[in-house]
Amino acid sequence: MKEFDKFILLDRDGVININRKDHVKRVEDFEVYKNSIEEINNYRNLGVEFAIASNQSWINNDPLSESALDQIDKKLDSYFDYPIKKFYCKHNKTDLCACRKPKPGLLYKAENYFARRVDVFVGDNITDYYAAKRYGCDFVLVTSGRGKEFLHNIERNLVYSDLSEYLQSLR
């Protein structure tokens, strides 16, 4: 296996875990793609830095939502061999914030936190694509989530069935 020096930012729902039409709002609804988790753990030992950037506006609609997100994060963390930093936009579409994808704010937050540019953003949504394009990094579309819906909208992209397939292609 090659050694890498790469910073890969990951959308959460549809990339790391199964995406639900009504959003993942309870820890009981959170199911990871185990093969993708295994690949993340493998690559971390090769110098690849991973972080998560995800819109989670449902948090504003439920008084118990912060607690639910904490429980989901703890469950997610239990799958990793090391901690992975998470960047969430909790704003609604109407809030006009700078961090909600398709705006690149979460990518800039990740860059500032790690003091290095994001090399690749992996997502399953057109909003992920536009955030990467506006930020200026490579984008990888995975079809494990909603990616199939956006294949015709994205020019000159890399498309993989899931995160595991993409990470295996780097070998």
GROMACS .gro file of C-alpha atoms in nm:
model
  171
    1MET     CA    1   0.000   0.000   0.000
    2LYS     CA    2   0.114   0.355  -0.076
    3GLU     CA    3   0.165   0.619   0.191
    4PHE     CA    4  -0.044   0.934   0.153
    5ASP     CA    5  -0.054   1.290   0.274
    6LYS     CA    6  -0.413   1.378   0.200
    7PHE     CA    7  -0.703   1.552   0.373
    8ILE     CA    8  -1.037   1.399   0.275
    9LEU     CA    9  -1.358   1.558   0.396
   10LEU     CA   10  -1.665   1.335   0.403
   11ASP     CA   11  -2.033   1.408   0.398
   12ARG     CA   12  -2.198   1.188   0.660
   13ASP     CA   13  -2.543   1.068   0.547
   14GLY     CA   14  -2.517   0.852   0.236
   15VAL     CA   15  -2.137   0.833   0.255
   16ILE     CA   16  -2.059   0.693   0.600
   17ASN     CA   17  -2.408   0.584   0.699
   18ILE     CA   18  -2.730   0.487   0.527
   19ASN     CA   19  -2.926   0.795   0.426
   20ARG     CA   20  -3.291   0.814   0.526
   21LYS     CA   21  -3.547   1.029   0.346
   22ASP     CA   22  -3.669   1.160   0.683
   23HIS     CA   23  -3.308   1.213   0.805
   24VAL     CA   24  -3.122   1.022   1.071
   25LYS     CA   25  -3.269   1.175   1.386
   26ARG     CA   26  -3.233   0.891   1.636
   27VAL     CA   27  -2.940   0.671   1.726
   28GLU     CA   28  -3.160   0.369   1.648
   29ASP     CA   29  -3.184   0.486   1.285
   30PHE     CA   30  -2.808   0.524   1.243
   31GLU     CA   31  -2.654   0.241   1.036
   32VAL     CA   32  -2.301   0.270   0.901
   33TYR     CA   33  -2.155   0.125   0.583
   34LYS     CA   34  -1.913  -0.109   0.759
   35ASN     CA   35  -1.684  -0.153   0.459
   36SER     CA   36  -1.638   0.224   0.440
   37ILE     CA   37  -1.557   0.244   0.813
   38GLU     CA   38  -1.294  -0.027   0.769
   39GLU     CA   39  -1.133   0.161   0.481
   40ILE     CA   40  -1.126   0.486   0.681
   41ASN     CA   41  -0.952   0.305   0.966
   42ASN     CA   42  -0.701   0.152   0.722
   43TYR     CA   43  -0.614   0.480   0.554
   44ARG     CA   44  -0.568   0.675   0.874
   45ASN     CA   45  -0.258   0.465   0.937
   46LEU     CA   46  -0.124   0.575   0.597
   47GLY     CA   47  -0.131   0.948   0.659
   48VAL     CA   48  -0.480   1.031   0.535
   49GLU     CA   49  -0.666   1.278   0.753
   50PHE     CA   50  -1.046   1.246   0.754
   51ALA     CA   51  -1.315   1.478   0.886
   52ILE     CA   52  -1.690   1.499   0.841
   53ALA     CA   53  -1.891   1.796   0.707
   54SER     CA   54  -2.268   1.763   0.710
   55ASN     CA   55  -2.585   1.970   0.701
   56GLN     CA   56  -2.802   1.874   0.998
   57SER     CA   57  -3.079   2.136   1.009
   58TRP     CA   58  -3.328   1.895   1.167
   59ILE     CA   59  -3.158   1.982   1.495
   60ASN     CA   60  -3.344   2.315   1.504
   61ASN     CA   61  -3.684   2.144   1.490
   62ASP     CA   62  -3.672   1.925   1.799
   63PRO     CA   63  -3.584   2.018   2.158
   64LEU     CA   64  -3.417   1.678   2.209
   65SER     CA   65  -3.218   1.695   1.888
   66GLU     CA   66  -2.882   1.807   2.034
   67SER     CA   67  -2.890   1.507   2.265
   68ALA     CA   68  -2.983   1.282   1.972
   69LEU     CA   69  -2.695   1.415   1.763
   70ASP     CA   70  -2.456   1.354   2.054
   71GLN     CA   71  -2.579   0.994   2.078
   72ILE     CA   72  -2.541   0.946   1.703
   73ASP     CA   73  -2.188   1.092   1.717
   74LYS     CA   74  -2.094   0.859   2.005
   75LYS     CA   75  -2.218   0.560   1.808
   76LEU     CA   76  -2.026   0.678   1.500
   77ASP     CA   77  -1.711   0.733   1.706
   78SER     CA   78  -1.733   0.378   1.839
   79TYR     CA   79  -1.665   0.245   1.488
   80PHE     CA   80  -1.344   0.439   1.437
   81ASP     CA   81  -1.000   0.346   1.566
   82TYR     CA   82  -0.936   0.718   1.634
   83PRO     CA   83  -1.146   1.033   1.677
   84ILE     CA   84  -1.276   1.202   1.364
   85LYS     CA   85  -1.361   1.572   1.379
   86LYS     CA   86  -1.712   1.665   1.272
   87PHE     CA   87  -1.832   1.995   1.130
   88TYR     CA   88  -2.209   2.042   1.122
   89CYS     CA   89  -2.428   2.315   0.981
   90LYS     CA   90  -2.739   2.324   1.197
   91HIS     CA   91  -2.901   2.612   1.009
   92ASN     CA   92  -3.214   2.593   0.797
   93LYS     CA   93  -3.208   2.682   0.427
   94THR     CA   94  -3.371   3.017   0.507
   95ASP     CA   95  -3.103   3.120   0.760
   96LEU     CA   96  -2.865   3.239   0.484
   97CYS     CA   97  -2.558   3.119   0.674
   98ALA     CA   98  -2.218   3.070   0.511
   99CYS     CA   99  -2.176   2.711   0.630
  100ARG     CA  100  -2.479   2.532   0.484
  101LYS     CA  101  -2.385   2.332   0.177
  102PRO     CA  102  -2.388   2.417  -0.115
  103LYS     CA  103  -2.192   2.706   0.034
  104PRO     CA  104  -1.831   2.615   0.119
  105GLY     CA  105  -1.829   2.735   0.481
  106LEU     CA  106  -1.791   2.388   0.635
  107LEU     CA  107  -1.491   2.321   0.412
  108TYR     CA  108  -1.330   2.645   0.528
  109LYS     CA  109  -1.402   2.553   0.891
  110ALA     CA  110  -1.225   2.221   0.835
  111GLU     CA  111  -0.934   2.397   0.666
  112ASN     CA  112  -0.899   2.642   0.955
  113TYR     CA  113  -0.922   2.369   1.218
  114PHE     CA  114  -0.659   2.147   1.055
  115ALA     CA  115  -0.449   2.436   0.917
  116ARG     CA  116  -0.441   2.274   0.574
  117ARG     CA  117  -0.658   2.273   0.264
  118VAL     CA  118  -0.910   2.002   0.196
  119ASP     CA  119  -0.784   1.787  -0.092
  120VAL     CA  120  -1.103   1.593  -0.168
  121PHE     CA  121  -1.465   1.621  -0.060
  122VAL     CA  122  -1.670   1.299  -0.087
  123GLY     CA  123  -2.046   1.336  -0.100
  124ASP     CA  124  -2.371   1.196  -0.236
  125ASN     CA  125  -2.558   1.516  -0.314
  126ILE     CA  126  -2.544   1.802  -0.561
  127THR     CA  127  -2.500   2.040  -0.266
  128ASP     CA  128  -2.177   1.858  -0.176
  129TYR     CA  129  -2.055   1.899  -0.534
  130TYR     CA  130  -2.124   2.273  -0.535
  131ALA     CA  131  -1.958   2.320  -0.196
  132ALA     CA  132  -1.643   2.147  -0.326
  133LYS     CA  133  -1.651   2.345  -0.650
  134ARG     CA  134  -1.690   2.677  -0.468
  135TYR     CA  135  -1.414   2.585  -0.224
  136GLY     CA  136  -1.181   2.467  -0.502
  137CYS     CA  137  -1.106   2.105  -0.417
  138ASP     CA  138  -1.165   1.775  -0.595
  139PHE     CA  139  -1.505   1.615  -0.556
  140VAL     CA  140  -1.597   1.246  -0.550
  141LEU     CA  141  -1.961   1.145  -0.589
  142VAL     CA  142  -2.069   0.821  -0.426
  143THR     CA  143  -2.394   0.659  -0.534
  144SER     CA  144  -2.445   0.474  -0.204
  145GLY     CA  145  -2.672   0.754  -0.085
  146ARG     CA  146  -2.859   0.987  -0.316
  147GLY     CA  147  -2.576   1.014  -0.566
  148LYS     CA  148  -2.757   0.837  -0.850
  149GLU     CA  149  -3.007   1.123  -0.858
  150PHE     CA  150  -2.732   1.371  -0.945
  151LEU     CA  151  -2.517   1.184  -1.196
  152HIS     CA  152  -2.652   1.389  -1.487
  153ASN     CA  153  -2.592   1.722  -1.307
  154ILE     CA  154  -2.222   1.685  -1.238
  155GLU     CA  155  -1.953   1.753  -1.495
  156ARG     CA  156  -1.606   1.591  -1.495
  157ASN     CA  157  -1.646   1.406  -1.173
  158LEU     CA  158  -1.527   1.090  -1.015
  159VAL     CA  159  -1.811   0.853  -0.938
  160TYR     CA  160  -1.789   0.546  -0.716
  161SER     CA  161  -2.051   0.312  -0.578
  162ASP     CA  162  -1.945   0.395  -0.221
  163LEU     CA  163  -1.667   0.542  -0.010
  164SER     CA  164  -1.497   0.205   0.025
  165GLU     CA  165  -1.465   0.167  -0.353
  166TYR     CA  166  -1.316   0.517  -0.383
  167LEU     CA  167  -1.062   0.459  -0.105
  168GLN     CA  168  -0.964   0.123  -0.253
  169SER     CA  169  -0.896   0.299  -0.585
  170LEU     CA  170  -0.624   0.505  -0.418
  171ARG     CA  171  -0.408   0.199  -0.356
   0.00000   0.00000   0.00000
